């Protein structure tokens, strides 16, 4: 009976300590500035005729306890147009055809809100999984040569869904840390059909 009472007391103290620590963590904000590269993955035309892109973004995490945080993220990527491959699909250019070409790059801008599920910390590194949703804007510049426009640009707003993960690294001794993340982002118009656009941004950031 005495052992059971001591065990109950120990359990209550441990639970109270865990709840207090979780409450202390809740509401803590961490900010991130990140940059990196990304890949166009769908539709096939996008992955075939646009190259690996570069981009960056800013974000904030609001802790909801030790294992969960809410994340808010603004991100952009720019993918250069592979005009040589695009024009090669129609065969070799006729002799004397103008070859000065420009434009055609595609830019994605994302505004996402989501949840991070943090794994137990190992040394100074802490992995996490991410689920997020929001809005995306895709703009494609006109592709032109000396004869004029050969690929018409466009602008589209789409709903966005993202899933991925990463690792937070906190060396200690300062308020700065680092984060590496990989996300798969899908963009699609709601109730209007059309193809799904997807990209994979890979980012390295500084947290503070």
GROMACS .gro file of C-alpha atoms in nm:
model
  208
    1UNK     CA    1   0.000   0.000   0.000
    2UNK     CA    2   0.283   0.235   0.089
    3UNK     CA    3   0.465   0.152  -0.236
    4UNK     CA    4   0.145   0.213  -0.435
    5UNK     CA    5   0.100   0.551  -0.265
    6UNK     CA    6   0.460   0.650  -0.341
    7UNK     CA    7   0.418   0.539  -0.703
    8UNK     CA    8   0.097   0.745  -0.735
    9UNK     CA    9   0.270   1.047  -0.583
   10UNK     CA   10   0.568   1.007  -0.819
   11UNK     CA   11   0.335   0.974  -1.120
   12UNK     CA   12   0.143   1.287  -1.022
   13UNK     CA   13   0.464   1.487  -0.979
   14UNK     CA   14   0.599   1.363  -1.315
   15UNK     CA   15   0.272   1.449  -1.492
   16UNK     CA   16   0.260   1.795  -1.334
   17UNK     CA   17   0.622   1.858  -1.435
   18UNK     CA   18   0.550   1.751  -1.794
   19UNK     CA   19   0.242   1.972  -1.815
   20UNK     CA   20   0.433   2.266  -1.669
   21UNK     CA   21   0.716   2.220  -1.919
   22UNK     CA   22   0.468   2.192  -2.205
   23UNK     CA   23   0.289   2.508  -2.090
   24UNK     CA   24   0.622   2.688  -2.067
   25UNK     CA   25   0.701   2.592  -2.427
   26UNK     CA   26   0.356   2.685  -2.561
   27UNK     CA   27   0.334   3.019  -2.732
   28UNK     CA   28   0.708   3.048  -2.796
   29UNK     CA   29   0.778   3.192  -3.143
   30UNK     CA   30   1.069   3.100  -3.369
   31UNK     CA   31   1.138   3.280  -3.696
   32UNK     CA   32   1.319   3.150  -4.005
   33UNK     CA   33   1.482   3.297  -4.316
   34UNK     CA   34   1.565   3.034  -4.578
   35UNK     CA   35   1.691   2.988  -4.932
   36UNK     CA   36   1.767   2.700  -5.163
   37UNK     CA   37   1.661   2.527  -5.479
   38UNK     CA   38   1.369   2.324  -5.608
   39UNK     CA   39   1.248   2.092  -5.882
   40UNK     CA   40   0.939   2.106  -6.105
   41UNK     CA   41   0.772   1.763  -6.093
   42UNK     CA   42   0.426   1.792  -6.254
   43UNK     CA   43   0.265   1.820  -6.499
   44UNK     CA   44   0.499   1.650  -6.747
   45UNK     CA   45   0.534   1.965  -6.957
   46UNK     CA   46   0.652   2.159  -6.651
   47UNK     CA   47   0.912   1.900  -6.550
   48UNK     CA   48   1.033   1.856  -6.910
   49UNK     CA   49   1.067   2.218  -7.025
   50UNK     CA   50   1.161   2.405  -6.707
   51UNK     CA   51   1.491   2.366  -6.523
   52UNK     CA   52   1.583   2.332  -6.157
   53UNK     CA   53   1.492   2.657  -5.985
   54UNK     CA   54   1.604   2.871  -5.695
   55UNK     CA   55   1.407   3.051  -5.427
   56UNK     CA   56   1.363   3.141  -5.064
   57UNK     CA   57   1.119   3.250  -4.802
   58UNK     CA   58   1.041   3.355  -4.448
   59UNK     CA   59   0.830   3.191  -4.181
   60UNK     CA   60   0.738   3.157  -3.816
   61UNK     CA   61   0.668   2.866  -3.582
   62UNK     CA   62   0.442   2.906  -3.279
   63UNK     CA   63   0.496   2.630  -3.024
   64UNK     CA   64   0.190   2.444  -2.897
   65UNK     CA   65   0.395   2.224  -2.663
   66UNK     CA   66   0.702   2.005  -2.683
   67UNK     CA   67   0.590   1.793  -2.979
   68UNK     CA   68   0.369   2.023  -3.189
   69UNK     CA   69   0.399   2.370  -3.337
   70UNK     CA   70   0.196   2.579  -3.581
   71UNK     CA   71   0.383   2.713  -3.881
   72UNK     CA   72   0.325   3.010  -4.113
   73UNK     CA   73   0.529   3.032  -4.431
   74UNK     CA   74   0.579   3.259  -4.733
   75UNK     CA   75   0.791   3.108  -5.009
   76UNK     CA   76   0.880   3.169  -5.372
   77UNK     CA   77   1.061   2.969  -5.643
   78UNK     CA   78   1.173   3.070  -5.990
   79UNK     CA   79   1.226   2.805  -6.259
   80UNK     CA   80   1.420   2.905  -6.574
   81UNK     CA   81   1.269   2.802  -6.907
   82UNK     CA   82   1.459   2.541  -7.109
   83UNK     CA   83   1.387   2.699  -7.448
   84UNK     CA   84   1.625   2.472  -7.642
   85UNK     CA   85   1.447   2.157  -7.527
   86UNK     CA   86   1.104   2.316  -7.580
   87UNK     CA   87   1.181   2.415  -7.940
   88UNK     CA   88   1.358   2.086  -8.015
   89UNK     CA   89   1.030   1.896  -7.969
   90UNK     CA   90   0.916   2.038  -8.305
   91UNK     CA   91   1.235   1.934  -8.480
   92UNK     CA   92   1.544   2.132  -8.588
   93UNK     CA   93   1.498   2.504  -8.651
   94UNK     CA   94   1.494   2.602  -9.020
   95UNK     CA   95   1.808   2.772  -9.158
   96UNK     CA   96   1.822   3.142  -9.090
   97UNK     CA   97   1.568   3.130  -8.804
   98UNK     CA   98   1.634   3.386  -8.528
   99UNK     CA   99   1.797   3.230  -8.223
  100UNK     CA  100   1.795   3.520  -7.977
  101UNK     CA  101   1.548   3.406  -7.715
  102UNK     CA  102   1.449   3.523  -7.368
  103UNK     CA  103   1.177   3.495  -7.107
  104UNK     CA  104   0.959   3.196  -7.027
  105UNK     CA  105   1.059   3.160  -6.661
  106UNK     CA  106   0.792   3.032  -6.423
  107UNK     CA  107   0.753   3.164  -6.068
  108UNK     CA  108   0.554   3.011  -5.784
  109UNK     CA  109   0.457   3.207  -5.473
  110UNK     CA  110   0.313   3.024  -5.171
  111UNK     CA  111   0.138   3.127  -4.852
  112UNK     CA  112   0.102   2.825  -4.621
  113UNK     CA  113  -0.025   2.750  -4.272
  114UNK     CA  114   0.030   2.413  -4.113
  115UNK     CA  115   0.135   2.188  -3.827
  116UNK     CA  116   0.478   2.049  -3.744
  117UNK     CA  117   0.508   1.725  -3.550
  118UNK     CA  118   0.846   1.724  -3.373
  119UNK     CA  119   1.036   1.403  -3.301
  120UNK     CA  120   1.237   1.352  -2.981
  121UNK     CA  121   1.555   1.557  -2.982
  122UNK     CA  122   1.883   1.375  -3.050
  123UNK     CA  123   2.187   1.574  -2.936
  124UNK     CA  124   2.145   1.916  -3.104
  125UNK     CA  125   1.919   1.796  -3.388
  126UNK     CA  126   1.542   1.753  -3.385
  127UNK     CA  127   1.359   1.609  -3.689
  128UNK     CA  128   1.000   1.700  -3.772
  129UNK     CA  129   0.716   1.617  -4.012
  130UNK     CA  130   0.500   1.886  -4.175
  131UNK     CA  131   0.146   1.912  -4.311
  132UNK     CA  132   0.031   2.249  -4.449
  133UNK     CA  133  -0.227   2.412  -4.675
  134UNK     CA  134  -0.280   2.754  -4.825
  135UNK     CA  135  -0.276   2.945  -5.152
  136UNK     CA  136  -0.034   2.959  -5.443
  137UNK     CA  137   0.021   3.189  -5.740
  138UNK     CA  138   0.189   3.064  -6.057
  139UNK     CA  139   0.308   3.313  -6.318
  140UNK     CA  140   0.480   3.232  -6.645
  141UNK     CA  141   0.656   3.502  -6.848
  142UNK     CA  142   0.618   3.526  -7.225
  143UNK     CA  143   0.892   3.340  -7.412
  144UNK     CA  144   1.008   3.547  -7.707
  145UNK     CA  145   1.259   3.542  -7.990
  146UNK     CA  146   1.332   3.788  -8.268
  147UNK     CA  147   1.012   3.680  -8.445
  148UNK     CA  148   0.792   3.759  -8.146
  149UNK     CA  149   0.617   3.553  -7.876
  150UNK     CA  150   0.635   3.177  -7.925
  151UNK     CA  151   0.502   3.080  -7.580
  152UNK     CA  152   0.227   3.287  -7.422
  153UNK     CA  153   0.267   3.363  -7.054
  154UNK     CA  154  -0.005   3.317  -6.791
  155UNK     CA  155  -0.104   3.387  -6.432
  156UNK     CA  156  -0.301   3.144  -6.214
  157UNK     CA  157  -0.412   3.128  -5.851
  158UNK     CA  158  -0.445   2.782  -5.701
  159UNK     CA  159  -0.506   2.608  -5.370
  160UNK     CA  160  -0.190   2.456  -5.223
  161UNK     CA  161  -0.121   2.148  -5.011
  162UNK     CA  162   0.224   2.060  -4.875
  163UNK     CA  163   0.378   1.763  -4.696
  164UNK     CA  164   0.735   1.704  -4.597
  165UNK     CA  165   0.985   1.721  -4.318
  166UNK     CA  166   1.316   1.852  -4.200
  167UNK     CA  167   1.564   1.886  -3.917
  168UNK     CA  168   1.610   2.173  -3.672
  169UNK     CA  169   1.966   2.212  -3.543
  170UNK     CA  170   2.040   2.418  -3.230
  171UNK     CA  171   2.415   2.422  -3.153
  172UNK     CA  172   2.359   2.604  -2.823
  173UNK     CA  173   2.531   2.906  -2.682
  174UNK     CA  174   2.324   3.151  -2.887
  175UNK     CA  175   1.969   3.209  -3.000
  176UNK     CA  176   2.052   3.112  -3.358
  177UNK     CA  177   1.981   2.773  -3.511
  178UNK     CA  178   1.955   2.610  -3.851
  179UNK     CA  179   1.690   2.415  -4.037
  180UNK     CA  180   1.697   2.194  -4.345
  181UNK     CA  181   1.361   2.112  -4.505
  182UNK     CA  182   1.217   1.922  -4.799
  183UNK     CA  183   0.855   1.965  -4.904
  184UNK     CA  184   0.632   1.827  -5.177
  185UNK     CA  185   0.383   2.096  -5.279
  186UNK     CA  186   0.071   2.036  -5.489
  187UNK     CA  187  -0.122   2.325  -5.647
  188UNK     CA  188  -0.464   2.288  -5.807
  189UNK     CA  189  -0.766   2.500  -5.889
  190UNK     CA  190  -1.071   2.404  -5.683
  191UNK     CA  191  -1.392   2.306  -5.868
  192UNK     CA  192  -1.253   2.401  -6.209
  193UNK     CA  193  -1.059   2.090  -6.305
  194UNK     CA  194  -0.727   2.129  -6.480
  195UNK     CA  195  -0.390   1.973  -6.415
  196UNK     CA  196  -0.219   1.959  -6.078
  197UNK     CA  197   0.111   2.145  -6.056
  198UNK     CA  198   0.370   2.011  -5.814
  199UNK     CA  199   0.714   2.125  -5.703
  200UNK     CA  200   0.972   2.008  -5.450
  201UNK     CA  201   1.144   2.302  -5.271
  202UNK     CA  202   1.454   2.220  -5.067
  203UNK     CA  203   1.557   2.489  -4.819
  204UNK     CA  204   1.839   2.569  -4.578
  205UNK     CA  205   1.753   2.837  -4.325
  206UNK     CA  206   1.857   3.027  -4.015
  207UNK     CA  207   1.624   3.032  -3.715
  208UNK     CA  208   1.615   3.290  -3.435
   0.00000   0.00000   0.00000
